XYZ file of C-alpha atoms in Angstrom:
155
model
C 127.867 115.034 56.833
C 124.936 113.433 55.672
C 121.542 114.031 57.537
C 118.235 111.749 58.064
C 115.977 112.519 56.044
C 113.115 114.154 57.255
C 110.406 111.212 56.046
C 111.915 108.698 58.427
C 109.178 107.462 60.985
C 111.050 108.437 64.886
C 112.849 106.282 66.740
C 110.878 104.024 69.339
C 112.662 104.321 72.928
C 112.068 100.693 74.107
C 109.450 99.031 71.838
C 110.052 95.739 73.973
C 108.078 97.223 76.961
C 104.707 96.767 75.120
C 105.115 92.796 75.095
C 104.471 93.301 79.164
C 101.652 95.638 78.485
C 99.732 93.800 76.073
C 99.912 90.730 78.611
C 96.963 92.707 80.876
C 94.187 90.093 79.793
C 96.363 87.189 81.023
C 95.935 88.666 84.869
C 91.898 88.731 85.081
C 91.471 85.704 82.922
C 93.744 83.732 85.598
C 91.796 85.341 88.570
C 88.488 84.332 86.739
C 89.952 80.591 86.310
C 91.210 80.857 89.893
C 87.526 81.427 91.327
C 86.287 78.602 88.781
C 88.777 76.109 90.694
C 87.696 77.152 93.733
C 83.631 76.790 92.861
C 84.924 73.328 91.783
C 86.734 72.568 94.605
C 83.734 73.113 97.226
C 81.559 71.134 94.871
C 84.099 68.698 95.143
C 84.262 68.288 98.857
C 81.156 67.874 98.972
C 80.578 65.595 96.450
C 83.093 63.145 97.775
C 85.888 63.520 94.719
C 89.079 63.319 95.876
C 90.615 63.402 92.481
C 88.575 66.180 91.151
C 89.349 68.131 94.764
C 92.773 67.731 94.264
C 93.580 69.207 91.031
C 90.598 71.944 91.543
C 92.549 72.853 94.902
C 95.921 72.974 92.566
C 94.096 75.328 89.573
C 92.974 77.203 92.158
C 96.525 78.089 93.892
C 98.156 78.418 90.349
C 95.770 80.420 88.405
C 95.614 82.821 91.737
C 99.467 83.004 91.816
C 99.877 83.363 88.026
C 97.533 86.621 88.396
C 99.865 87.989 90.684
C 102.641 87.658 88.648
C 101.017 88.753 85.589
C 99.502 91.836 87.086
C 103.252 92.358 88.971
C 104.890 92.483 85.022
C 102.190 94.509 83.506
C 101.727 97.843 86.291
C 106.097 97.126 85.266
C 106.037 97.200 81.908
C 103.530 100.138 82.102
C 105.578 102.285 83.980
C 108.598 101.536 81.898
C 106.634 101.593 78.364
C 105.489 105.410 79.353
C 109.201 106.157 80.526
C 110.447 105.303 77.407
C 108.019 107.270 75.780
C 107.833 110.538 77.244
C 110.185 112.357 74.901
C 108.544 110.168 71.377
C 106.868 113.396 69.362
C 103.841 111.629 68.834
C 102.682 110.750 72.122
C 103.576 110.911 75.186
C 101.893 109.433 77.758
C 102.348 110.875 81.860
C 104.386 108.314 83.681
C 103.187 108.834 87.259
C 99.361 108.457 85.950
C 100.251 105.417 84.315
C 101.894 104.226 87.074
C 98.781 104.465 89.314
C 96.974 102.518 86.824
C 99.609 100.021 86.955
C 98.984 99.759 90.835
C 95.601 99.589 90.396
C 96.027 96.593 88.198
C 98.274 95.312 90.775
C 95.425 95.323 93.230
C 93.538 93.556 90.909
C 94.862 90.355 91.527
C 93.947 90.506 94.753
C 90.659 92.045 95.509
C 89.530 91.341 91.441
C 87.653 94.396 91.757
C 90.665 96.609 90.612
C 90.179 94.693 87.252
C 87.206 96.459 86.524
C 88.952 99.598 86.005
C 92.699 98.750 85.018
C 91.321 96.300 82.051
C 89.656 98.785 80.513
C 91.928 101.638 80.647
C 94.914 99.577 79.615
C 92.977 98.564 76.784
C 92.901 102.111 75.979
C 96.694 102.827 77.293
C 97.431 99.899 74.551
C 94.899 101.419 71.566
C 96.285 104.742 71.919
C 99.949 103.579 71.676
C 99.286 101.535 68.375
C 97.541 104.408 66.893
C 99.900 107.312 67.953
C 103.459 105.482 68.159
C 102.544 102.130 66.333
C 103.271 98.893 66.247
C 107.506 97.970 65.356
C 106.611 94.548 64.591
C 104.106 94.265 62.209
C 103.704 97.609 59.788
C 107.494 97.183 58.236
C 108.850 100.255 59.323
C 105.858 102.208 58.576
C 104.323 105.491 60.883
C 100.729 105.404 62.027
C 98.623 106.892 59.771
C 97.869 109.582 61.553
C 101.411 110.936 60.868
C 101.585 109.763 56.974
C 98.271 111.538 56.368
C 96.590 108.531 55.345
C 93.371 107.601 56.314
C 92.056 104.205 57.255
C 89.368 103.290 55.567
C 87.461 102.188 58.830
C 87.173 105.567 60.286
């Protein structure tokens, strides 16, 4: 029987849940467009542009729609990128409080004042998963440096 040597970087659960959780941006930028079409839109009708009305009316309804569904996949992907985590060695992050952040981005898309506080701390949720678990795609197999011993030479 031959064993793994001990070296070998662990096993990621579900890597492919971060791709949802590093889409958190895409949410508050589309609300922020979504008010921009509607500023344009008033400005519009009462300017007398019927063209420019128009397609500020239709940026407004699909930027406002495409929040919802962004902020619907990300408080997801959260809650199943911390599920698949909670037995990795490194770090292990507590479902249920990820999960209220993921509702609180959620909520978000439609108050916008949600965003104020999910942004940030997803930004973190995301920062502390590349430097803890790391990144599948990009470091060719390799741990985090926190677990090879090596320092970065930024710290």
């Amino acid at each position: 029987m031959s064993s793994a040597p001990d070296s070998e970087p662990p096993a990621a659960a579900d890597p492919s849940w971060r791709y949802g959780v590093y889409l958190f941006p895409v949410g508050p930028v589309s609300m922020l467009s979504s008010y921009a079409g509607l500023r344009l839109f008033v400005s519009a009708s009462e300017g007398g542009s019927i063209g420019v009305g128009i397609a500020a009316f239709v940026v407004t309804v699909l930027a406002g729609w495409l929040s919802y569904l962004f902020a619907a996949i990300v408080a997801v992907a959260l809650v199943m990128d911390a599920r698949a985590l909670r037995d990795h060695p490194a770090w292990n992050p507590n479902p249920w409080l990820v999960g209220v952040l993921g509702v609180v981005h959620l909520a978000g898309a439609v108050l916008a004042y949600p965003y104020l506080l999910s942004t940030p701390a997803i930004a973190y949720y995301v920062y502390r998963r590349r430097r803890h678990v790391g990144d599948d795609s990009g470091d060719g197999g390799r741990r985090p440096a926190e677990a090879t011993g090596e320092r970065s030479t930024l710290e």
